[in-house]
XYZ file of N, CA, C and O in Angstrom:
300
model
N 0.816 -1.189 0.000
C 0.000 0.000 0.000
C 0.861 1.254 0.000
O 0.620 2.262 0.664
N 1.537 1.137 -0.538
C 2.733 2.442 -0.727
C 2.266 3.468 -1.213
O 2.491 4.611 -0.816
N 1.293 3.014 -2.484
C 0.703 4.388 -3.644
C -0.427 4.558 -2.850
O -1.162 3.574 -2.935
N -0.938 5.608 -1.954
C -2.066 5.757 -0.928
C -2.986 6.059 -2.652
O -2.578 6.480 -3.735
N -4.663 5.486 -2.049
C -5.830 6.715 -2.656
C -5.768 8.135 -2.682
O -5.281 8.726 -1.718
N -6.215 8.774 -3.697
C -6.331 10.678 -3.951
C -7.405 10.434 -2.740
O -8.255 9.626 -2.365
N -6.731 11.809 -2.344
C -7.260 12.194 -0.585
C -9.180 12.073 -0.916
O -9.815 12.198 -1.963
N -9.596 11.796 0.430
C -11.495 11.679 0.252
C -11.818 9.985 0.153
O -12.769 9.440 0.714
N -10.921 9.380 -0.592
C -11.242 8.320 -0.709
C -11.144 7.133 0.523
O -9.972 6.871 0.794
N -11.672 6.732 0.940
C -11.612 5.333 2.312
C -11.798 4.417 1.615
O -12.529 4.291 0.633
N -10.825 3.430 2.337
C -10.915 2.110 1.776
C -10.866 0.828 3.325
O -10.510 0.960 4.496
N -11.474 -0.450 2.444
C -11.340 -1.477 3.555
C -11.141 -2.556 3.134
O -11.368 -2.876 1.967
N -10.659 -3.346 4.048
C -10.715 -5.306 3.186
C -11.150 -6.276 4.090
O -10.949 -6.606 5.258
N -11.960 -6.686 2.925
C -12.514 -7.652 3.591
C -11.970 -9.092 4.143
O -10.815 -9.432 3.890
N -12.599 -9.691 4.692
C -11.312 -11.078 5.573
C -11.928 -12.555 4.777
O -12.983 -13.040 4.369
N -10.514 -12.847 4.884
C -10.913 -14.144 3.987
C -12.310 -15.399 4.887
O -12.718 -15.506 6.043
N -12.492 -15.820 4.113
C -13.287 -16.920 4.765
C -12.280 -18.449 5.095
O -11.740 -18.957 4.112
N -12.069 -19.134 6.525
C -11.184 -20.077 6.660
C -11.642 -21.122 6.202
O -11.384 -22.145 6.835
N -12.420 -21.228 5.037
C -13.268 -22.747 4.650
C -12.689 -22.935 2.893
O -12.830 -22.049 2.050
N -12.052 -24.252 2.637
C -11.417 -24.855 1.332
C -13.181 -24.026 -0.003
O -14.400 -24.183 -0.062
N -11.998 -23.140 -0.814
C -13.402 -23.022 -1.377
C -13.719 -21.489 -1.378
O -13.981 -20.927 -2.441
N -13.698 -20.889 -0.323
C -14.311 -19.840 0.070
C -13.907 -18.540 -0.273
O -12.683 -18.418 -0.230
N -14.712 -17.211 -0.701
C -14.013 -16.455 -1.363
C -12.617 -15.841 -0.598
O -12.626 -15.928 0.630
N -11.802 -15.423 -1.032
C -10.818 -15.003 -0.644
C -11.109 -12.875 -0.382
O -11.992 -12.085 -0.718
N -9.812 -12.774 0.365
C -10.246 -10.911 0.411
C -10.129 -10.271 -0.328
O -9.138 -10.292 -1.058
N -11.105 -9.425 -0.446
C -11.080 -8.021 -1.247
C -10.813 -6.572 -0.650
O -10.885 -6.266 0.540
N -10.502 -5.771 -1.680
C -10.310 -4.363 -1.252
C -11.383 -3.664 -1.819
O -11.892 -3.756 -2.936
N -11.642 -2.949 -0.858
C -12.852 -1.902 -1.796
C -12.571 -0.489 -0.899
O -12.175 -0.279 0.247
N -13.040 0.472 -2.174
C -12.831 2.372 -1.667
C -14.193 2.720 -2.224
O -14.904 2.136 -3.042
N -14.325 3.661 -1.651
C -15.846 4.612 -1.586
C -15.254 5.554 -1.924
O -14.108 5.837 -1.575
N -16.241 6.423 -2.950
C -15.712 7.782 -3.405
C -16.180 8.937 -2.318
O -17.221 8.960 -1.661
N -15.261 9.741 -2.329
C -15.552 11.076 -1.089
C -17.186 11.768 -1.602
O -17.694 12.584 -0.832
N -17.635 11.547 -2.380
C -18.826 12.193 -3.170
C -20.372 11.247 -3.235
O -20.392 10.023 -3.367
N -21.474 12.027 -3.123
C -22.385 10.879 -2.874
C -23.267 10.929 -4.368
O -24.070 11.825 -4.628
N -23.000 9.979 -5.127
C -23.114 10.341 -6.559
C -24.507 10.878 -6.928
O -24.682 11.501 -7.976
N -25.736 10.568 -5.839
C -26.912 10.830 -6.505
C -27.136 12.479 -6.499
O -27.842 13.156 -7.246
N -26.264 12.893 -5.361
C -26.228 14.407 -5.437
C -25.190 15.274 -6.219
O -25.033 16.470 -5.974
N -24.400 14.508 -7.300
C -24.232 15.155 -8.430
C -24.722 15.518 -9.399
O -25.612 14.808 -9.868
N -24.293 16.941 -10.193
C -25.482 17.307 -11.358
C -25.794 16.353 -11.962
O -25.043 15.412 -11.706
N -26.812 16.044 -12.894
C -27.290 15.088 -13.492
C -26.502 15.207 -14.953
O -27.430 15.559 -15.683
N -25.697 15.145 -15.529
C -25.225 15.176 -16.639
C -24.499 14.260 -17.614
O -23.586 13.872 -16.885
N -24.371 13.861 -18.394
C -24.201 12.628 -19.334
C -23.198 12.173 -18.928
O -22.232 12.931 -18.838
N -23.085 11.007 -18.601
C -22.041 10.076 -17.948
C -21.879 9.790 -17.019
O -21.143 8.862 -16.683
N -22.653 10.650 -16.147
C -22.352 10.317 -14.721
C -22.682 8.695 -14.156
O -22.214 8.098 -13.187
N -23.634 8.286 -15.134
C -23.783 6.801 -14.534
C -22.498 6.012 -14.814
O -22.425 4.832 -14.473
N -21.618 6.554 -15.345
C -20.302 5.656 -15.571
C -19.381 5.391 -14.036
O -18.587 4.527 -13.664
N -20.008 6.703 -13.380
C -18.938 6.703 -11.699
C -19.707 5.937 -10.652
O -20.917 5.976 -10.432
N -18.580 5.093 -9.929
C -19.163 4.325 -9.305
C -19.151 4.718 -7.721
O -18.292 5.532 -7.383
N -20.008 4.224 -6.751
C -19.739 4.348 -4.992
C -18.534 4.057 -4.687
O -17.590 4.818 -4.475
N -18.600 2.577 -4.664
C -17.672 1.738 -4.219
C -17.102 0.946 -5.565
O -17.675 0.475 -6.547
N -15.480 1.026 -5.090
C -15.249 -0.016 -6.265
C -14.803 -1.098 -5.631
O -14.890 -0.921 -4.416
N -14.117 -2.727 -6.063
C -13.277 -3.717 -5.584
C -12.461 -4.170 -6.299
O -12.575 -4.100 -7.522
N -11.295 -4.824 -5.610
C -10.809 -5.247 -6.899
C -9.959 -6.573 -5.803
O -9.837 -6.515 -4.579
N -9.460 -7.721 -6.762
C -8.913 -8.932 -5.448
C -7.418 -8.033 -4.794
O -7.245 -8.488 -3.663
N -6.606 -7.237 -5.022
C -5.337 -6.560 -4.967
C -5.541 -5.027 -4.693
O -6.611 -4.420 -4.662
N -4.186 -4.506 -4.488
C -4.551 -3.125 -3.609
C -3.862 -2.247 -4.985
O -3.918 -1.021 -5.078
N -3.230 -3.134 -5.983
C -2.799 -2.040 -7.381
C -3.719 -2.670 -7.939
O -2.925 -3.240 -8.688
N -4.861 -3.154 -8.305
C -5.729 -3.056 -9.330
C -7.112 -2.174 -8.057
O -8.147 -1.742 -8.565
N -7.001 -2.108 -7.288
C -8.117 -0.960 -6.660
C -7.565 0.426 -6.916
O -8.213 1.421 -7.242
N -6.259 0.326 -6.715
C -5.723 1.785 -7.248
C -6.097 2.630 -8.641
O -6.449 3.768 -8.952
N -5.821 1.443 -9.238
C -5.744 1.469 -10.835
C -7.622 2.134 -11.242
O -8.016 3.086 -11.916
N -8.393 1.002 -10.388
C -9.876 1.890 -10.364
C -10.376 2.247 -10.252
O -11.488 2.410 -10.754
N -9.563 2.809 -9.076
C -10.285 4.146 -8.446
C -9.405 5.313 -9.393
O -9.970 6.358 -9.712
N -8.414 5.123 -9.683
C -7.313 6.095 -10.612
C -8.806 6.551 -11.929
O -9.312 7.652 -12.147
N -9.018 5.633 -12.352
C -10.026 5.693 -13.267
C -10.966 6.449 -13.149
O -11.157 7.306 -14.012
N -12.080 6.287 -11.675
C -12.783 6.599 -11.366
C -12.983 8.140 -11.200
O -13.897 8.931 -11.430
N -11.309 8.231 -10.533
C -11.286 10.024 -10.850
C -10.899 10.802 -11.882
O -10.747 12.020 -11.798
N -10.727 10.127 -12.890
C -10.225 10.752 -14.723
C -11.586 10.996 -14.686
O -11.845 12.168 -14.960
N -12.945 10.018 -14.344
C -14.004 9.662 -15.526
C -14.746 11.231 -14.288
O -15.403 12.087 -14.880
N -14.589 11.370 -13.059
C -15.117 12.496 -12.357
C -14.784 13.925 -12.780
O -15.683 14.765 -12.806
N -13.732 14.186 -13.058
C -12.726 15.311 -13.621
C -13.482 15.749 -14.862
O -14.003 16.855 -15.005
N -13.486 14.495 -15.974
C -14.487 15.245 -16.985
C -15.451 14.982 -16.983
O -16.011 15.143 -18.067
N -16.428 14.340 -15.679
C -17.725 15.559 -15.959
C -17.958 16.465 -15.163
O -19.008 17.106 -15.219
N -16.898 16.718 -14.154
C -17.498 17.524 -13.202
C -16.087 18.917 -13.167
O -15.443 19.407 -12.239
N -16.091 19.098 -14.336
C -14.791 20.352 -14.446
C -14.074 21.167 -13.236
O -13.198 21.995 -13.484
């Protein structure tokens, strides 16, 4: 976890399950923003609450995303 989230963002992980089989942990971040109270404007259904991902550089990577796809619509 070296490359922290752009500030606003919280994140958590979830704990594995001790049973042969069982899903293993995830990471997930919540965006600092509560999307339904953004303007309503084209694309916005592309941004998500929460994202997950099984690793802490592919949660990076989509939340990295998440704030390109915020930037242009919300200038």
């Amino acid at each position: 976890m070296s490359d922290p989230l752009p500030e606003g963002w919280t994140y958590f992980r979830s704990e594995a399950t001790p049973v042969p089989g069982a899903q293993l942990p995830m990471w997930y971040a919540t965006a600092p923003y509560h999307i339904p109270r953004l303007p309503d404007v084209e694309g916005r259904s592309k941004l998500e609450q929460t994202v997950s991902a099984p690793t802490w550089a592919e949660l990076r990577r989509l939340v990295g995303d998440q704030v390109q796809q915020y930037h242009k619509l919300m200038p």
